[in-house]
mmCIF file of C-alpha atoms and ligand atoms in Angstrom:
data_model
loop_
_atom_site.group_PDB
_atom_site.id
_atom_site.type_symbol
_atom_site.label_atom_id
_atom_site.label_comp_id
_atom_site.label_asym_id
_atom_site.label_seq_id
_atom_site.Cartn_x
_atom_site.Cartn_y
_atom_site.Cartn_z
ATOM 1 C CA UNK A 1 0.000 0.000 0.000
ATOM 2 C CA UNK A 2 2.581 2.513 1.108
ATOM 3 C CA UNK A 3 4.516 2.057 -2.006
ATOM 4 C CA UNK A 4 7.130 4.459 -2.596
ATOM 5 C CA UNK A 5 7.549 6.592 -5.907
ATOM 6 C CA UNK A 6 11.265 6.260 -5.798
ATOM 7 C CA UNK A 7 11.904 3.505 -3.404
ATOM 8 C CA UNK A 8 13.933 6.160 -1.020
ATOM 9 C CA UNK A 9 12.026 7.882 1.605
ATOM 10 C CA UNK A 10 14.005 11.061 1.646
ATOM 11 C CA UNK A 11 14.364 11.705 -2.279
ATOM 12 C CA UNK A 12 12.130 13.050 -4.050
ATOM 13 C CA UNK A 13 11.184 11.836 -7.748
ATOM 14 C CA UNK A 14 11.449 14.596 -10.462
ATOM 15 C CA UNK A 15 8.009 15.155 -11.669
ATOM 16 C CA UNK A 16 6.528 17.916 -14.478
ATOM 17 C CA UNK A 17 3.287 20.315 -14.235
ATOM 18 C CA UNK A 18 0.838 18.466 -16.923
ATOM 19 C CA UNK A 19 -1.813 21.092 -16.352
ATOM 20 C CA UNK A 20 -2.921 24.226 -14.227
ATOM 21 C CA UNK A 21 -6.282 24.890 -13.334
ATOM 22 C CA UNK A 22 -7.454 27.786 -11.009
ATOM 23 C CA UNK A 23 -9.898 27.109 -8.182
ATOM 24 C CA UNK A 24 -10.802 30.098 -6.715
ATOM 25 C CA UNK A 25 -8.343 32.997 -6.586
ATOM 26 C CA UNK A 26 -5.747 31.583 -4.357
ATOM 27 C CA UNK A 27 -6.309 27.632 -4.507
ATOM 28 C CA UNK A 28 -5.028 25.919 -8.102
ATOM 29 C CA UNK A 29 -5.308 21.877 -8.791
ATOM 30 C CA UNK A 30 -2.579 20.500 -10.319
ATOM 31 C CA UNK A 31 -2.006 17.671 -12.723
ATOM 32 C CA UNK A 32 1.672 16.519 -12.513
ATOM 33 C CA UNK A 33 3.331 13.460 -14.014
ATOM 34 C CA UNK A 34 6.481 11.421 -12.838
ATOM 35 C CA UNK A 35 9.694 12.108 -15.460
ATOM 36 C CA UNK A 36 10.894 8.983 -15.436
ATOM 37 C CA UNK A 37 8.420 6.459 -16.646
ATOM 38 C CA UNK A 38 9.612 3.343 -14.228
ATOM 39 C CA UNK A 39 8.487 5.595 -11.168
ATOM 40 C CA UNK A 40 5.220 6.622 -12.822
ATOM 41 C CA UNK A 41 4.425 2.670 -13.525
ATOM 42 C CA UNK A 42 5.509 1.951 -9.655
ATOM 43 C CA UNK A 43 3.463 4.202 -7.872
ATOM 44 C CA UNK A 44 0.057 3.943 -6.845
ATOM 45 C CA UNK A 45 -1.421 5.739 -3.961
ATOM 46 C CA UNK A 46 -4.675 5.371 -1.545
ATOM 47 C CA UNK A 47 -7.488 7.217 -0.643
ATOM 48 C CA UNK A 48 -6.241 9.714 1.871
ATOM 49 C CA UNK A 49 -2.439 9.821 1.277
ATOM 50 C CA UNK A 50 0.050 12.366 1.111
ATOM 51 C CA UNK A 51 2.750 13.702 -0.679
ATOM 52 C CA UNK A 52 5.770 16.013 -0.231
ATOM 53 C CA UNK A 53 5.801 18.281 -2.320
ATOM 54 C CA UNK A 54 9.144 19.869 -3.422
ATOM 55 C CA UNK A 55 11.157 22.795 -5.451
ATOM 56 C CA UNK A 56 14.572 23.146 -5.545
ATOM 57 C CA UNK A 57 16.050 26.207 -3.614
ATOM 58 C CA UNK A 58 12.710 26.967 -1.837
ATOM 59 C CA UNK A 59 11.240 23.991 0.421
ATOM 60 C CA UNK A 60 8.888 21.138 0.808
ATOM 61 C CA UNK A 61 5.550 21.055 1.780
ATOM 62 C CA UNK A 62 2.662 18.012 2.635
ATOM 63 C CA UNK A 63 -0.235 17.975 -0.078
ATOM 64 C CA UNK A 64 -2.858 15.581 -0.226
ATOM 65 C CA UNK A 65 -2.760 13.568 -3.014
ATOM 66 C CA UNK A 66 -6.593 14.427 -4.445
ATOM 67 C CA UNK A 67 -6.474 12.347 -7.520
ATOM 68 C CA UNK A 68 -8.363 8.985 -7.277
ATOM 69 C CA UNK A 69 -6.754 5.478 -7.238
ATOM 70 C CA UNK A 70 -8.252 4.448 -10.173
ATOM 71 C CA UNK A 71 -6.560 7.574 -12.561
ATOM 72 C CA UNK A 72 -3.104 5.788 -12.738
ATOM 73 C CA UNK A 73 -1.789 8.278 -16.023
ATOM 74 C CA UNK A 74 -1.145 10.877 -13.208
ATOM 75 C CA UNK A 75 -1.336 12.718 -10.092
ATOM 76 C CA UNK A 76 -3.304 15.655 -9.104
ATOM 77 C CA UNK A 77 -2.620 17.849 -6.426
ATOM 78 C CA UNK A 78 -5.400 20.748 -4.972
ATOM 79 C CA UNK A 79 -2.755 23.810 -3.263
ATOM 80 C CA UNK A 80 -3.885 27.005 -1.389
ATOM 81 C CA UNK A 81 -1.224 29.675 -1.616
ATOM 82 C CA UNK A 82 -0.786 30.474 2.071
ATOM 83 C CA UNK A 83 3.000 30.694 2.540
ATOM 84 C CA UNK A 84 6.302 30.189 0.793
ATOM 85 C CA UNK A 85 6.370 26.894 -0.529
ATOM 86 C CA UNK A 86 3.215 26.946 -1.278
ATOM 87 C CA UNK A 87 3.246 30.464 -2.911
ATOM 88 C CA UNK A 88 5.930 29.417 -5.356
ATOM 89 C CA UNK A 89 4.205 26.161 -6.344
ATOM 90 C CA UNK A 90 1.044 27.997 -6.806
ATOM 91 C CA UNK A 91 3.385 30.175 -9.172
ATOM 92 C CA UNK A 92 4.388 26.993 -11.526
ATOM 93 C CA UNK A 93 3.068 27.018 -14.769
ATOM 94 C CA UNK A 94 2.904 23.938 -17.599
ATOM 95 C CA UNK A 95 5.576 22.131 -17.763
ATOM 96 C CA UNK A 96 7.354 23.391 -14.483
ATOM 97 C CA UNK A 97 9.663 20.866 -12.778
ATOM 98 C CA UNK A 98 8.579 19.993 -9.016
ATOM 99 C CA UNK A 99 9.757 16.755 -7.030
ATOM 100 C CA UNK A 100 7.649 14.656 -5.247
ATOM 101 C CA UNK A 101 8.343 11.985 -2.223
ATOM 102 C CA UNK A 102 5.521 9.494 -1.093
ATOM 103 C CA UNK A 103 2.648 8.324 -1.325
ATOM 104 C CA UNK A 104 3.007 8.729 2.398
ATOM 105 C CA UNK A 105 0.646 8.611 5.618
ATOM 106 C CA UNK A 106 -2.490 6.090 6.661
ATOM 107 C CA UNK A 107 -5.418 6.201 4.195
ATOM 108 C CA UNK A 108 -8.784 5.965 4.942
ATOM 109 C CA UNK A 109 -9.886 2.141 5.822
ATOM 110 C CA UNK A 110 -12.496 2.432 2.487
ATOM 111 C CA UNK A 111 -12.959 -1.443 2.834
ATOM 112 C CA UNK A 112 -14.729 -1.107 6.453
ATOM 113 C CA UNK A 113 -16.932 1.900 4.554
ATOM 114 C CA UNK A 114 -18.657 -0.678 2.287
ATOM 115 C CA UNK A 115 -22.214 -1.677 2.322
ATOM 116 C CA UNK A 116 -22.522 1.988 4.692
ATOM 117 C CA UNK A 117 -24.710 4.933 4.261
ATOM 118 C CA UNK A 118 -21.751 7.660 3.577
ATOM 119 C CA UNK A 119 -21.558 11.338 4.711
ATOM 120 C CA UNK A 120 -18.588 13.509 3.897
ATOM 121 C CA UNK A 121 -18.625 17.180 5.587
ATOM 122 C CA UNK A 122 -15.795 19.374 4.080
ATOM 123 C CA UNK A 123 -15.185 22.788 4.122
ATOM 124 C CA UNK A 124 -12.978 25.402 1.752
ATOM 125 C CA UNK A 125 -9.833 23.121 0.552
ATOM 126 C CA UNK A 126 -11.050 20.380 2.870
ATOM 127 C CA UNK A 127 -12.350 18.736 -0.134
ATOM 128 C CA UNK A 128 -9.439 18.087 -1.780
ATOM 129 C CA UNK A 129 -8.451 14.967 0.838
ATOM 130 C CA UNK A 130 -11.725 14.041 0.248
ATOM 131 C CA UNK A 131 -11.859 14.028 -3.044
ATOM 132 C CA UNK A 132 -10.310 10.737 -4.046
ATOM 133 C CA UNK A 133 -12.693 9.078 -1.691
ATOM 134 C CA UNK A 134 -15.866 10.152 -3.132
ATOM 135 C CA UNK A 135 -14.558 9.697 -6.488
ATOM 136 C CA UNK A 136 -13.742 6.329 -5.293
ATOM 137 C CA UNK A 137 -17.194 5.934 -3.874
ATOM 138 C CA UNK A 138 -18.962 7.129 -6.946
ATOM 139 C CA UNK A 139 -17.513 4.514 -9.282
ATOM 140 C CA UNK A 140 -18.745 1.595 -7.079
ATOM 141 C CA UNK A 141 -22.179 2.986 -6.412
ATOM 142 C CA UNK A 142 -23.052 -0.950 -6.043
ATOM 143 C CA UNK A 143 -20.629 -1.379 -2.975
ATOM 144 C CA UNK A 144 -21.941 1.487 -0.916
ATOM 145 C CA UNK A 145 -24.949 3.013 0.763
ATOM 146 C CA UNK A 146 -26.513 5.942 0.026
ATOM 147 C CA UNK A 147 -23.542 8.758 -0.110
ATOM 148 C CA UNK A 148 -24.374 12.693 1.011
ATOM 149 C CA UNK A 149 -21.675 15.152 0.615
ATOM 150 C CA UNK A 150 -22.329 18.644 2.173
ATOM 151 C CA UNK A 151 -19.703 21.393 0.882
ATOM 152 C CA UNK A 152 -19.176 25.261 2.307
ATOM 153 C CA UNK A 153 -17.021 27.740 1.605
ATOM 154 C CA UNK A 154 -16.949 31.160 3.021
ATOM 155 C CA UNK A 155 -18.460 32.812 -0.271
ATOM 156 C CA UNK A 156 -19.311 31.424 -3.664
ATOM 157 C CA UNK A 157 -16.642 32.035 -5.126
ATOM 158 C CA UNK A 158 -14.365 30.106 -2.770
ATOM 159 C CA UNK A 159 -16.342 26.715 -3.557
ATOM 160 C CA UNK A 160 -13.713 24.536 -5.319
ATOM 161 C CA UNK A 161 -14.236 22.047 -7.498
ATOM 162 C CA UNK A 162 -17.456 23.431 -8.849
ATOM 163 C CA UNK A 163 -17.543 21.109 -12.541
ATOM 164 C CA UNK A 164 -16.980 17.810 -10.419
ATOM 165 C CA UNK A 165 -19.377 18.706 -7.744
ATOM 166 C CA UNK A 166 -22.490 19.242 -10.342
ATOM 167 C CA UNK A 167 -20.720 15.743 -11.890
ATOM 168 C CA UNK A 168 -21.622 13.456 -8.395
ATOM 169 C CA UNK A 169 -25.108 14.899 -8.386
ATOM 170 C CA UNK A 170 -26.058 12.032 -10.355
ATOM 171 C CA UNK A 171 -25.806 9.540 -8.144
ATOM 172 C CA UNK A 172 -24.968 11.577 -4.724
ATOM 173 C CA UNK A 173 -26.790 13.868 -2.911
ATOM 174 C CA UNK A 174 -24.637 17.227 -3.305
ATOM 175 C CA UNK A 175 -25.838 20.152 -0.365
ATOM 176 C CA UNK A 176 -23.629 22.971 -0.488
ATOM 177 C CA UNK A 177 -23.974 26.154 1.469
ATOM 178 C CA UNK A 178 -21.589 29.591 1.918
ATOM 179 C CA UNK A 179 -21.050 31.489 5.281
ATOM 180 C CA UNK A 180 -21.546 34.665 3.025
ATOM 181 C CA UNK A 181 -24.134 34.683 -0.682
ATOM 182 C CA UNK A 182 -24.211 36.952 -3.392
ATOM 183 C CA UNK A 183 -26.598 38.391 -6.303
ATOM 184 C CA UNK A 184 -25.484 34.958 -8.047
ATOM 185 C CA UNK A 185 -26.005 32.710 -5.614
ATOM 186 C CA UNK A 186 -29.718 30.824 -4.706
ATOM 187 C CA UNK A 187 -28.635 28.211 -2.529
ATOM 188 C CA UNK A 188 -28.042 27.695 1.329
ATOM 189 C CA UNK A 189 -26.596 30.239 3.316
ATOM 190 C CA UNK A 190 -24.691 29.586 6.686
ATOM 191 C CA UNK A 191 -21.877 27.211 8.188
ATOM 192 C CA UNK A 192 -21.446 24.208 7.641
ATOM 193 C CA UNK A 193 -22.548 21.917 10.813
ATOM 194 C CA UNK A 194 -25.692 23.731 10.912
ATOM 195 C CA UNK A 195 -26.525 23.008 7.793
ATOM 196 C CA UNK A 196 -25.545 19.411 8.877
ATOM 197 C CA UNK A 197 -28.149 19.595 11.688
ATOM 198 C CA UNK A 198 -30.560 20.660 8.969
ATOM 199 C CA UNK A 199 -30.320 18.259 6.806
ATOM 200 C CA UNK A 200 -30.635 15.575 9.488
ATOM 201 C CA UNK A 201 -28.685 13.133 7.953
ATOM 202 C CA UNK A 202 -29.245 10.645 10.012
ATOM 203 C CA UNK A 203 -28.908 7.007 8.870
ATOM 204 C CA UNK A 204 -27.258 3.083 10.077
ATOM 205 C CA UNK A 205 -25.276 1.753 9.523
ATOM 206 C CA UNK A 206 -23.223 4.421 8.624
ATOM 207 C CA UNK A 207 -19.583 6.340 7.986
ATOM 208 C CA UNK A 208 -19.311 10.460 8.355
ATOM 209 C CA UNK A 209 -16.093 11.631 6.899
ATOM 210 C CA UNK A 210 -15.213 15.121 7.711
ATOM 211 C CA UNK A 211 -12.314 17.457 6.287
ATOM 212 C CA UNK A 212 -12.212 21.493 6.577
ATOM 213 C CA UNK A 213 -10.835 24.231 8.668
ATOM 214 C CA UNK A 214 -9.678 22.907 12.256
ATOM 215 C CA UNK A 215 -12.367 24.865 13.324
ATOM 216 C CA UNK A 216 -15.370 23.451 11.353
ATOM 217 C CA UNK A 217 -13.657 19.832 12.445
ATOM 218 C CA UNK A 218 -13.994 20.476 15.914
ATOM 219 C CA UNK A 219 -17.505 21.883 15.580
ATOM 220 C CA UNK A 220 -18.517 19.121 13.084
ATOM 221 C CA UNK A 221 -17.354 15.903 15.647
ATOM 222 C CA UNK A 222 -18.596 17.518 18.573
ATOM 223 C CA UNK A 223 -22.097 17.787 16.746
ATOM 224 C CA UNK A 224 -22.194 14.425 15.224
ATOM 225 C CA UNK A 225 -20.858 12.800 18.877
ATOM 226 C CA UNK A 226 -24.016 14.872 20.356
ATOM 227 C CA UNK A 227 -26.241 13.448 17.982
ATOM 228 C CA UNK A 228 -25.545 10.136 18.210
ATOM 229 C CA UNK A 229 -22.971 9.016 16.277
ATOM 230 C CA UNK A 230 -21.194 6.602 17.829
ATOM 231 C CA UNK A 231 -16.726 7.700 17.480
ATOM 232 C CA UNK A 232 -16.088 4.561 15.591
ATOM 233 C CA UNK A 233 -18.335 5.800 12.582
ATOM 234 C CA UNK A 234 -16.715 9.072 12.685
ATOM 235 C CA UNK A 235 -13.648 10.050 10.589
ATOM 236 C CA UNK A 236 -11.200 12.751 9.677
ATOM 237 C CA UNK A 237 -7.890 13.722 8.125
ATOM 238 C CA UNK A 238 -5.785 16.333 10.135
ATOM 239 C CA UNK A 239 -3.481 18.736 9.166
ATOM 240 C CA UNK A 240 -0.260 19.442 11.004
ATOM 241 C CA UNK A 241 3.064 20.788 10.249
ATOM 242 C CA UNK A 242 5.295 18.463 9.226
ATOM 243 C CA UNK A 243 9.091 18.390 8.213
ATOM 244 C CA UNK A 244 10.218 14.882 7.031
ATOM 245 C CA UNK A 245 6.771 12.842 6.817
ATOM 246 C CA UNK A 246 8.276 9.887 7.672
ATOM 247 C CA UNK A 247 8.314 9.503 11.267
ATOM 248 C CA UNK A 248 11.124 10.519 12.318
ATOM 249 C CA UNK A 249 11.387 14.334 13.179
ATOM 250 C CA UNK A 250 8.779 14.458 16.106
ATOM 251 C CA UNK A 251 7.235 17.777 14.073
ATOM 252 C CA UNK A 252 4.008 16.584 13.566
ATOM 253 C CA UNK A 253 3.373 14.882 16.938
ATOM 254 C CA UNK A 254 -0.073 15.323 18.769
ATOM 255 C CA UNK A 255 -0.018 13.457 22.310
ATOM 256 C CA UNK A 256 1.998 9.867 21.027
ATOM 257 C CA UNK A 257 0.863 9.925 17.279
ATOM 258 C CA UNK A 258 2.980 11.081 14.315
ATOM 259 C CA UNK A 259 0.036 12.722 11.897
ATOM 260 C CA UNK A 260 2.450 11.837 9.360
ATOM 261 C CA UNK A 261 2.529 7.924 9.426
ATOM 262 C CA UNK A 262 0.048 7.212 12.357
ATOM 263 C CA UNK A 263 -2.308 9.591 10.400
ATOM 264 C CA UNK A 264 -3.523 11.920 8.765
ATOM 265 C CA UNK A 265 -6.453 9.722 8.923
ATOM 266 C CA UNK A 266 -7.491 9.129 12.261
ATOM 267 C CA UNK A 267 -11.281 7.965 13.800
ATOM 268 C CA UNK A 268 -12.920 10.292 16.129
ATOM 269 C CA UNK A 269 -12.367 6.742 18.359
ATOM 270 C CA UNK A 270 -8.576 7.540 17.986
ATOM 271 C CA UNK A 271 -8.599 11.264 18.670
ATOM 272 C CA UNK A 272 -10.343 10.782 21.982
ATOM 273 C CA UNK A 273 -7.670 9.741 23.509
ATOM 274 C CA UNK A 274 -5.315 12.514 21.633
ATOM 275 C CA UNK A 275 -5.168 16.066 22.979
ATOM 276 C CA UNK A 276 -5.581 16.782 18.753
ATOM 277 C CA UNK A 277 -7.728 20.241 19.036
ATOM 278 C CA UNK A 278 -5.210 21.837 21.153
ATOM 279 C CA UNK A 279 -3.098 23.408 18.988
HETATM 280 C C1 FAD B 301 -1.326 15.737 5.572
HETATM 281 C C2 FAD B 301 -1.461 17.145 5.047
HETATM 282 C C3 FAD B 301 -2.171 17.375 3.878
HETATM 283 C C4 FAD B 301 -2.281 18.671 3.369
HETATM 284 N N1 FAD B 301 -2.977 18.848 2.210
HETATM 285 C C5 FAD B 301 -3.040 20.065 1.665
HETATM 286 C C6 FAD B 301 -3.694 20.255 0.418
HETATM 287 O O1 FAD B 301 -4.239 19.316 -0.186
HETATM 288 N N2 FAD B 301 -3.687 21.501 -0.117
HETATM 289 C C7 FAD B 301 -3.098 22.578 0.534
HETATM 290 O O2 FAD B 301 -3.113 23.689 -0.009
HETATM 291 N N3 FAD B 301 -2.504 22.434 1.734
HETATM 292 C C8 FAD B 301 -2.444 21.211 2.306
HETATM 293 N N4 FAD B 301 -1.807 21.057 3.509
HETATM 294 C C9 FAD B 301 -1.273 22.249 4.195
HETATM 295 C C10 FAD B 301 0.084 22.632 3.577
HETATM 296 O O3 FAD B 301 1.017 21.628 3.871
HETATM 297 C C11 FAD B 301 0.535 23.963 4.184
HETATM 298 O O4 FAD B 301 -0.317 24.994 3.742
HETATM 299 C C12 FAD B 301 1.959 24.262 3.750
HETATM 300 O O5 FAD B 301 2.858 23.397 4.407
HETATM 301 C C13 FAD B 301 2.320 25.690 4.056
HETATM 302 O O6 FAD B 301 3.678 25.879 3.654
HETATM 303 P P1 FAD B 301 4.179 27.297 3.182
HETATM 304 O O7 FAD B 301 5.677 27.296 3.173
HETATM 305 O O8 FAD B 301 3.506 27.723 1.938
HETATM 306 O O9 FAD B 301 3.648 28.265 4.309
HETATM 307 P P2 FAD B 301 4.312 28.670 5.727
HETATM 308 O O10 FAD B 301 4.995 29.977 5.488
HETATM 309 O O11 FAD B 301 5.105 27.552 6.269
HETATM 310 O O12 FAD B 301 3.012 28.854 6.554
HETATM 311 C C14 FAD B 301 1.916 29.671 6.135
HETATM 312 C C15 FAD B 301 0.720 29.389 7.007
HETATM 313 O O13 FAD B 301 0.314 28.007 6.883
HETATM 314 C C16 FAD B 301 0.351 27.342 8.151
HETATM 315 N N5 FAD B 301 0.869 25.981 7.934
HETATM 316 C C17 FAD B 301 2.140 25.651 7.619
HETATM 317 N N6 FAD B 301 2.247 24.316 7.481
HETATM 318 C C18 FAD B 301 1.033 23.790 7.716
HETATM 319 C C19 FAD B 301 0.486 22.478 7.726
HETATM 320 N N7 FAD B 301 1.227 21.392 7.488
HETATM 321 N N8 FAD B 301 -0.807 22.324 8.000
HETATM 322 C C20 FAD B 301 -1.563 23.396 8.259
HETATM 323 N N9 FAD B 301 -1.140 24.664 8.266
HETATM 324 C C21 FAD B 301 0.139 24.862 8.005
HETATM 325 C C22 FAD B 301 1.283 28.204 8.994
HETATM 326 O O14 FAD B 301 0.955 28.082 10.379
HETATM 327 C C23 FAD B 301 1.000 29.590 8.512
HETATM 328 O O15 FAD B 301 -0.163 30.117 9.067
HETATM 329 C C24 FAD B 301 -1.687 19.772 4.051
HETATM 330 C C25 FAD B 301 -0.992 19.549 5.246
HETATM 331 C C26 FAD B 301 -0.878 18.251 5.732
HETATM 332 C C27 FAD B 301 -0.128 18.019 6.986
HETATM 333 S S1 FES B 302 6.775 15.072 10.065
HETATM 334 FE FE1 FES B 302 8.588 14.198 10.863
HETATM 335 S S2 FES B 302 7.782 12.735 12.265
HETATM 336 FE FE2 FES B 302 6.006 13.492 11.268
#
């Protein structure tokens, strides 16, 4: 499963920027391919997984890997510009040169999701670890239950993703909402747990999967807990800063856990006993 790109956990794999496409006005998915064609034939990822992310002379940085499984020609990457690293990669055009090390980090255990009802919760860029999943999901509508995904960004133009997200209404039941509208927008207005609550998505047996702003995570399991949902149906993926992703640095540590190989995925079961909203 944990395959390595380049067999070397500390080198990363020269890779080239297939494609660019903008998001919203900071966020950009990328499509990037391995150069060397024995690496590209090697790797395969899960749902869930991580890479690091790398250019020469600037830094590294952990992306989830937001391209399904099943697309094998290459790998996509969603990235917000928020900093240095990510500023520059945001800056790469076609054909750029970035490296890449991983697939790295626990996935999400999709073979204890079958036969279950699914909700995802995401929020902003919190789709793009979910991503692979539902895509996942929505090929084997046969293996799963019914699947809701409820999506909220702070205004409309933040929502990412917008083509593929009018793409799983057949099949899934897309509810998205923004904290803020505008004269274009006739949908739901207001956060994203409440919108939760008033849905009341409430079915067993059953999977939530939630992914957003540490804020809207700790909201979001605190509500489902409350209403019932038991901390074994409950997941997320965290984000922490992290320097070598491999378990070995101690920079991504919450309580015992490395986020980087322990996680990012982790059950609400698992983060009970981690202090994991404190920082
Ligand atoms: C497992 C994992 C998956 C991630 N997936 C994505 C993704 O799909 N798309 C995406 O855009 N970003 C993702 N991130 C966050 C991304 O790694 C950070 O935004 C990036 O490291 C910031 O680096 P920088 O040099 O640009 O900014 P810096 O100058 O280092 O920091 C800018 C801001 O980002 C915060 N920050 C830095 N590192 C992290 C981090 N690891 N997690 C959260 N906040 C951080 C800093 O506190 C600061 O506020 C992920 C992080 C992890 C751990
Ligand atoms: S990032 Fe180094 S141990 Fe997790």
């Amino acid at each position: 499963m944990n395959r390595l790109a380049t067999g070397d956990l500390w080198r990363p794999a020269a890779a080239k920027v297939l494609a660019r496409t903008p998001q919203t006005a900071d966020t950009f998915l990328y499509r990037v391919a391995f150069a060397d064609e024995a690496v590209a034939s090697s790797f395969s990822h899960a749902c869930g997984q991580f890479a690091e992310l790398s250019l020469e002379g600037v830094g590294e940085c952990p992306v989830s890997i937001t391209s399904s499984p099943d697309d094998r020609g290459a790998l996509e990457f969603c990235i917000r510009a928020v900093g240095e690293v990510t500023r520059e990669i945001c800056a790469l055009d076609e054909g750029a040169a970035l490296g890449i090390r991983g697939p790295l980090g626990r996935p999400f255990p999709v073979e204890s999701f079958c036969g279950k009802d699914l909700l995802f919760v995401s929020g902003g860029i919190g789709l793009a670890p979910l991503r692979p999943l539902i895509n996942y999901v929505f090929r084997r509508p046969d293996a799963f239950g019914a699947v809701d995904v409820v999506y909220g960004a702070r205004s409309p133009a933040d929502l990412c993703f917008a083509q593929e997200l009018e793409r799983w209404r057949s099949g899934t039941a897309v509810h998205l909402t923004v904290d803020r509208g505008d004269g274009s927008w006739a949908g739901h207005v207001g956060l994203v747990p409440d919108y939760v609550d008033e849905l009341g998505l409430r079915k067993a047996p059953r999977v939530a999967v939630v992914c957003g702003p540490p804020i809207m995570i700790k909201v979001e399991l605190g509500r489902l807990a409350a209403a019932g949902w038991s901390p074994g149906e409950v997941w997320t993926t965290l984000e922490r800063k992290m320097r070598c992703g491999v378990g070995k640095c101690a920079r991504c540590l919450v309580g015992p856990k490395y986020v980087c190989t322990d996680g990012p995925v982790f059950s609400l079961e698992e983060l009970e006993r981690l202090p994991w909203a404190e920082e």
